[in-house]
Short mmCIF file of N, CA and C in Angstrom, two decimals:
data_model
loop_
_atom_site.label_atom_id
_atom_site.label_comp_id
_atom_site.label_asym_id
_atom_site.label_seq_id
_atom_site.Cartn_x
_atom_site.Cartn_y
_atom_site.Cartn_z
N MET A 1 8.57 40.86 -10.01
CA MET A 1 9.54 40.04 -10.19
C MET A 1 9.07 38.49 -9.55
N ASP A 2 8.45 38.57 -8.28
CA ASP A 2 8.04 37.41 -7.59
C ASP A 2 7.14 36.57 -8.35
N ARG A 3 6.11 37.43 -9.07
CA ARG A 3 5.16 36.72 -9.99
C ARG A 3 5.80 35.92 -11.01
N HIS A 4 6.84 36.46 -11.67
CA HIS A 4 7.53 35.77 -12.60
C HIS A 4 8.10 34.55 -12.03
N LEU A 5 8.93 34.68 -11.08
CA LEU A 5 9.43 33.53 -10.39
C LEU A 5 8.65 32.32 -10.20
N ARG A 6 7.34 32.61 -9.65
CA ARG A 6 6.19 31.67 -9.37
C ARG A 6 5.86 30.99 -10.45
N LEU A 7 5.54 31.94 -11.65
CA LEU A 7 5.15 31.46 -12.80
C LEU A 7 5.97 30.62 -13.52
N HIS A 8 7.17 30.76 -13.52
CA HIS A 8 8.16 29.96 -14.34
C HIS A 8 8.84 29.04 -13.35
N LYS A 9 8.30 28.94 -12.03
CA LYS A 9 8.87 27.95 -11.08
C LYS A 9 10.56 28.06 -10.99
N VAL A 10 10.82 29.28 -10.77
CA VAL A 10 12.30 29.47 -10.77
C VAL A 10 12.65 30.09 -9.37
N HIS A 11 13.59 29.51 -8.75
CA HIS A 11 14.08 29.94 -7.31
C HIS A 11 15.01 31.16 -7.46
N PRO A 12 14.74 32.28 -6.61
CA PRO A 12 15.61 33.44 -6.72
C PRO A 12 17.10 32.93 -6.73
N THR A 13 17.62 31.99 -6.11
CA THR A 13 19.08 31.63 -5.94
C THR A 13 19.28 31.38 -7.50
N GLN A 14 18.57 30.63 -8.17
CA GLN A 14 19.02 30.31 -9.67
C GLN A 14 19.28 31.76 -10.34
N ILE A 15 18.32 32.76 -10.33
CA ILE A 15 18.62 33.96 -10.94
C ILE A 15 19.83 34.56 -10.37
N THR A 16 20.13 34.66 -9.11
CA THR A 16 21.27 35.29 -8.80
C THR A 16 22.65 34.46 -9.27
N GLN A 17 22.50 33.15 -9.30
CA GLN A 17 23.87 32.47 -9.87
C GLN A 17 23.91 32.74 -11.44
N SER A 18 22.68 32.72 -12.09
CA SER A 18 22.87 33.07 -13.64
C SER A 18 23.33 34.57 -13.73
N LYS A 19 22.88 35.39 -12.89
CA LYS A 19 23.48 36.84 -13.15
C LYS A 19 24.95 36.78 -12.97
N ARG A 20 25.53 36.06 -11.79
CA ARG A 20 26.79 36.05 -11.56
C ARG A 20 27.67 35.43 -12.54
N GLN A 21 27.21 34.28 -13.13
CA GLN A 21 27.86 33.69 -14.38
C GLN A 21 27.79 34.50 -15.59
N LEU A 22 26.81 35.18 -15.85
CA LEU A 22 26.77 36.25 -16.90
C LEU A 22 27.85 37.20 -16.79
N VAL A 23 27.78 37.96 -15.62
CA VAL A 23 28.83 38.86 -15.30
C VAL A 23 30.25 38.37 -15.59
N GLU A 24 30.53 37.38 -14.87
CA GLU A 24 31.99 36.72 -15.07
C GLU A 24 32.15 36.18 -16.17
N ASN A 25 31.27 35.63 -17.05
CA ASN A 25 31.72 35.10 -18.43
C ASN A 25 31.30 36.16 -19.53
N ALA A 26 30.65 37.13 -19.40
CA ALA A 26 30.23 38.06 -20.62
C ALA A 26 31.29 38.33 -21.47
N PRO A 27 32.27 38.76 -21.03
CA PRO A 27 33.54 39.30 -22.10
C PRO A 27 33.86 38.04 -22.87
N GLN A 28 33.86 37.03 -22.40
CA GLN A 28 34.40 35.73 -23.39
C GLN A 28 33.31 35.26 -24.39
N MET A 29 32.08 35.28 -23.66
CA MET A 29 30.90 35.06 -24.43
C MET A 29 30.80 36.07 -25.65
N PHE A 30 31.09 37.28 -25.71
CA PHE A 30 30.69 38.22 -26.75
C PHE A 30 32.04 38.56 -27.38
N GLU A 31 33.18 37.91 -27.15
CA GLU A 31 34.45 38.10 -28.02
C GLU A 31 34.08 37.71 -29.41
N ARG A 32 34.94 38.65 -30.34
CA ARG A 32 34.68 38.21 -31.77
C ARG A 32 35.54 36.87 -31.97
N GLY A 33 35.18 35.99 -32.65
CA GLY A 33 35.94 34.83 -32.95
C GLY A 33 36.19 33.83 -31.81
N GLY A 34 35.34 34.21 -30.84
CA GLY A 34 35.35 33.35 -29.44
C GLY A 34 34.89 31.81 -29.71
N LYS A 35 35.63 31.09 -28.95
CA LYS A 35 35.40 29.72 -29.45
C LYS A 35 34.35 28.91 -28.30
N SER A 36 33.60 28.05 -28.88
CA SER A 36 32.48 27.70 -27.90
C SER A 36 33.47 26.32 -27.18
N HIS A 37 32.91 26.06 -25.94
CA HIS A 37 33.68 24.94 -25.20
C HIS A 37 32.72 23.81 -25.06
N PRO A 38 32.67 22.95 -25.97
CA PRO A 38 31.53 21.77 -25.93
C PRO A 38 31.92 20.82 -24.93
N ALA A 39 33.20 20.70 -24.49
CA ALA A 39 33.58 19.75 -23.43
C ALA A 39 33.02 20.27 -22.09
N ASP A 40 32.83 21.55 -21.82
CA ASP A 40 32.30 22.38 -20.70
C ASP A 40 30.76 21.89 -20.80
N GLY A 41 30.16 22.06 -21.85
CA GLY A 41 28.86 21.58 -22.06
C GLY A 41 28.54 20.29 -21.44
N GLU A 42 29.43 19.43 -22.09
CA GLU A 42 29.11 18.03 -21.75
C GLU A 42 29.36 17.92 -20.41
N ALA A 43 30.32 18.25 -19.71
CA ALA A 43 30.56 18.04 -18.23
C ALA A 43 29.47 18.67 -17.51
N LEU A 44 28.83 19.67 -17.82
CA LEU A 44 27.62 20.15 -17.27
C LEU A 44 26.28 19.34 -17.50
N THR A 45 26.26 18.68 -18.79
CA THR A 45 24.91 18.02 -18.89
C THR A 45 24.96 16.57 -18.60
N ALA A 46 26.16 15.95 -18.32
CA ALA A 46 26.56 14.46 -18.16
C ALA A 46 25.81 14.18 -16.74
N PRO A 47 25.99 15.00 -15.64
CA PRO A 47 25.71 14.54 -14.55
C PRO A 47 23.90 14.73 -14.29
N LEU A 48 23.42 15.74 -15.27
CA LEU A 48 21.95 15.97 -15.20
C LEU A 48 21.30 14.82 -16.02
N CYS A 49 21.88 14.33 -17.20
CA CYS A 49 21.44 13.17 -17.81
C CYS A 49 21.37 11.97 -17.08
N GLN A 50 22.35 11.59 -15.99
CA GLN A 50 22.44 10.53 -15.12
C GLN A 50 21.29 10.81 -14.26
N GLU A 51 21.18 11.79 -13.64
CA GLU A 51 19.98 12.14 -12.75
C GLU A 51 18.65 11.95 -13.39
N ILE A 52 18.46 12.50 -14.57
CA ILE A 52 17.34 12.18 -15.33
C ILE A 52 16.96 10.59 -15.59
N GLY A 53 17.98 9.94 -15.91
CA GLY A 53 18.04 8.57 -15.92
C GLY A 53 17.34 7.85 -14.68
N TRP A 54 17.99 8.13 -13.62
CA TRP A 54 17.64 7.69 -12.43
C TRP A 54 16.22 8.01 -11.93
N LEU A 55 15.83 9.19 -12.26
CA LEU A 55 14.53 9.54 -11.97
C LEU A 55 13.48 8.93 -12.84
N LYS A 56 13.82 8.61 -14.04
CA LYS A 56 12.93 7.79 -14.95
C LYS A 56 12.80 6.54 -14.44
N ARG A 57 13.82 5.83 -14.11
CA ARG A 57 13.93 4.47 -13.60
C ARG A 57 12.87 4.39 -12.26
N GLU A 58 13.12 5.39 -11.39
CA GLU A 58 12.35 5.35 -10.22
C GLU A 58 10.76 5.69 -10.49
N ALA A 59 10.59 6.60 -11.34
CA ALA A 59 9.26 6.82 -11.90
C ALA A 59 8.54 5.56 -12.49
N ASP A 60 9.27 5.03 -13.35
CA ASP A 60 8.73 3.56 -13.98
C ASP A 60 8.32 2.58 -12.79
N PHE A 61 9.32 2.51 -11.89
CA PHE A 61 9.04 1.37 -10.84
C PHE A 61 7.80 1.84 -10.09
N LEU A 62 7.78 3.01 -9.73
CA LEU A 62 6.62 3.46 -8.83
C LEU A 62 5.17 3.45 -9.77
N GLN A 63 5.39 3.82 -10.93
CA GLN A 63 4.31 3.53 -11.75
C GLN A 63 3.69 2.16 -11.99
N LYS A 64 4.66 1.16 -11.88
CA LYS A 64 4.11 -0.13 -11.90
C LYS A 64 3.51 -0.52 -10.55
N ILE A 65 4.02 -0.10 -9.47
CA ILE A 65 3.27 -0.40 -8.31
C ILE A 65 1.94 0.42 -8.07
N THR A 66 2.03 1.60 -8.44
CA THR A 66 0.75 2.49 -8.31
C THR A 66 -0.17 1.74 -9.30
N LEU A 67 0.06 1.53 -10.43
CA LEU A 67 -1.09 1.19 -11.43
C LEU A 67 -1.57 -0.17 -11.12
N SER A 68 -0.89 -0.97 -10.25
CA SER A 68 -1.42 -2.34 -9.87
C SER A 68 -2.45 -2.15 -8.74
N ALA A 69 -2.57 -1.11 -8.13
CA ALA A 69 -3.65 -0.62 -7.19
C ALA A 69 -4.88 -0.52 -8.01
N PRO A 70 -6.08 -0.90 -7.14
CA PRO A 70 -7.37 -0.80 -7.62
C PRO A 70 -7.75 0.76 -7.97
N ALA A 71 -8.73 1.17 -8.88
CA ALA A 71 -8.99 2.48 -8.96
C ALA A 71 -9.51 3.24 -7.86
N SER A 72 -10.05 2.54 -7.01
CA SER A 72 -10.78 3.13 -5.85
C SER A 72 -9.49 3.66 -4.91
N ARG A 73 -8.65 2.83 -4.64
CA ARG A 73 -7.38 3.06 -3.89
C ARG A 73 -6.55 4.44 -4.53
N ARG A 74 -6.41 4.19 -5.71
CA ARG A 74 -5.60 5.25 -6.57
C ARG A 74 -6.33 6.65 -6.37
N ARG A 75 -7.74 6.52 -6.52
CA ARG A 75 -8.54 7.66 -6.37
C ARG A 75 -8.46 8.35 -5.02
N ALA A 76 -8.21 7.53 -3.75
CA ALA A 76 -7.98 8.07 -2.49
C ALA A 76 -6.64 8.83 -2.32
N TRP A 77 -5.69 8.65 -3.39
CA TRP A 77 -4.48 9.24 -3.42
C TRP A 77 -4.54 10.66 -3.86
N ILE A 78 -5.43 11.23 -4.52
CA ILE A 78 -5.49 12.42 -5.06
C ILE A 78 -5.64 13.54 -4.11
N GLU A 79 -4.54 14.46 -4.02
CA GLU A 79 -4.55 15.55 -3.01
C GLU A 79 -5.11 16.86 -3.70
N PRO A 80 -6.35 17.36 -3.68
CA PRO A 80 -6.77 18.47 -4.34
C PRO A 80 -5.98 19.75 -3.95
N GLY A 81 -5.48 19.88 -2.70
CA GLY A 81 -4.78 21.22 -2.46
C GLY A 81 -3.16 21.16 -2.55
N HIS A 82 -2.86 19.96 -3.36
CA HIS A 82 -1.31 19.73 -3.68
C HIS A 82 -0.61 21.05 -4.03
N PRO A 83 0.48 21.59 -3.34
CA PRO A 83 1.04 22.78 -3.86
C PRO A 83 1.88 22.80 -5.14
N HIS A 84 2.21 21.35 -5.91
CA HIS A 84 3.01 21.43 -6.67
C HIS A 84 2.35 20.76 -8.04
N LEU A 85 1.49 19.89 -7.64
CA LEU A 85 0.88 18.92 -8.67
C LEU A 85 -0.70 19.29 -8.78
N PRO A 86 -1.31 19.83 -9.87
CA PRO A 86 -2.61 20.06 -9.90
C PRO A 86 -3.38 18.66 -10.17
N VAL A 87 -4.60 18.96 -9.74
CA VAL A 87 -5.17 17.47 -9.67
C VAL A 87 -5.37 16.82 -11.19
N THR A 88 -5.59 17.66 -12.19
CA THR A 88 -5.28 16.98 -13.76
C THR A 88 -4.35 16.26 -13.81
N ARG A 89 -3.02 16.78 -13.24
CA ARG A 89 -1.84 15.99 -13.28
C ARG A 89 -1.67 14.83 -12.56
N GLN A 90 -2.31 14.86 -11.36
CA GLN A 90 -2.39 13.81 -10.64
C GLN A 90 -3.06 12.58 -11.07
N CYS A 91 -4.44 13.10 -11.71
CA CYS A 91 -5.21 11.98 -12.26
C CYS A 91 -4.37 11.42 -13.67
N ALA A 92 -3.67 12.23 -14.26
CA ALA A 92 -3.00 11.67 -15.33
C ALA A 92 -1.95 10.52 -15.04
N LEU A 93 -1.20 11.12 -13.89
CA LEU A 93 -0.07 10.06 -13.32
C LEU A 93 -0.75 8.86 -12.74
N LEU A 94 -1.75 8.91 -12.09
CA LEU A 94 -2.56 7.76 -11.55
C LEU A 94 -3.40 7.01 -12.79
N GLN A 95 -3.47 7.55 -13.84
CA GLN A 95 -4.29 7.09 -14.89
C GLN A 95 -5.74 6.89 -14.51
N LEU A 96 -6.30 7.97 -13.95
CA LEU A 96 -7.63 8.14 -13.78
C LEU A 96 -8.13 9.07 -14.48
N PRO A 97 -9.51 8.93 -14.85
CA PRO A 97 -10.12 10.14 -15.42
C PRO A 97 -10.24 11.51 -14.47
N ARG A 98 -10.38 12.52 -14.99
CA ARG A 98 -10.27 13.72 -14.37
C ARG A 98 -11.50 13.85 -13.37
N SER A 99 -12.72 13.17 -13.72
CA SER A 99 -13.81 13.11 -13.06
C SER A 99 -13.62 12.35 -11.74
N SER A 100 -12.61 11.61 -11.70
CA SER A 100 -12.48 10.86 -10.35
C SER A 100 -12.02 11.64 -9.15
N ALA A 101 -11.46 13.11 -9.45
CA ALA A 101 -11.38 13.89 -8.54
C ALA A 101 -12.46 14.43 -7.83
N LEU A 102 -13.79 14.24 -8.48
CA LEU A 102 -14.81 14.87 -7.97
C LEU A 102 -15.65 13.85 -7.12
N ARG A 103 -15.32 12.64 -7.26
CA ARG A 103 -15.84 11.63 -6.39
C ARG A 103 -15.27 11.62 -4.95
N GLY A 104 -16.07 11.33 -4.10
CA GLY A 104 -15.51 11.60 -2.60
C GLY A 104 -14.95 10.10 -2.14
#
């Protein structure tokens, strides 16, 4: 189970909460003629969409600042042992070729 959690980047708390919600709501979910609750879905997604919007604006702002730095400085920001961002993704975010990570 731990391997799957790491592979899919899911925290054990998320699994516990999902199981609890399923147990609590399963009867309504599987009733014949059950009605969907679009308002509930909208209520759940609205804050997430707002957060995504904020994160996008922050990322755009940081990208402008980051990309104004010379390539030699951006190259120094690559962290080969970063626990969440592989070197290939870091290079893409910094708009550097992957071979930049090999240079010292």
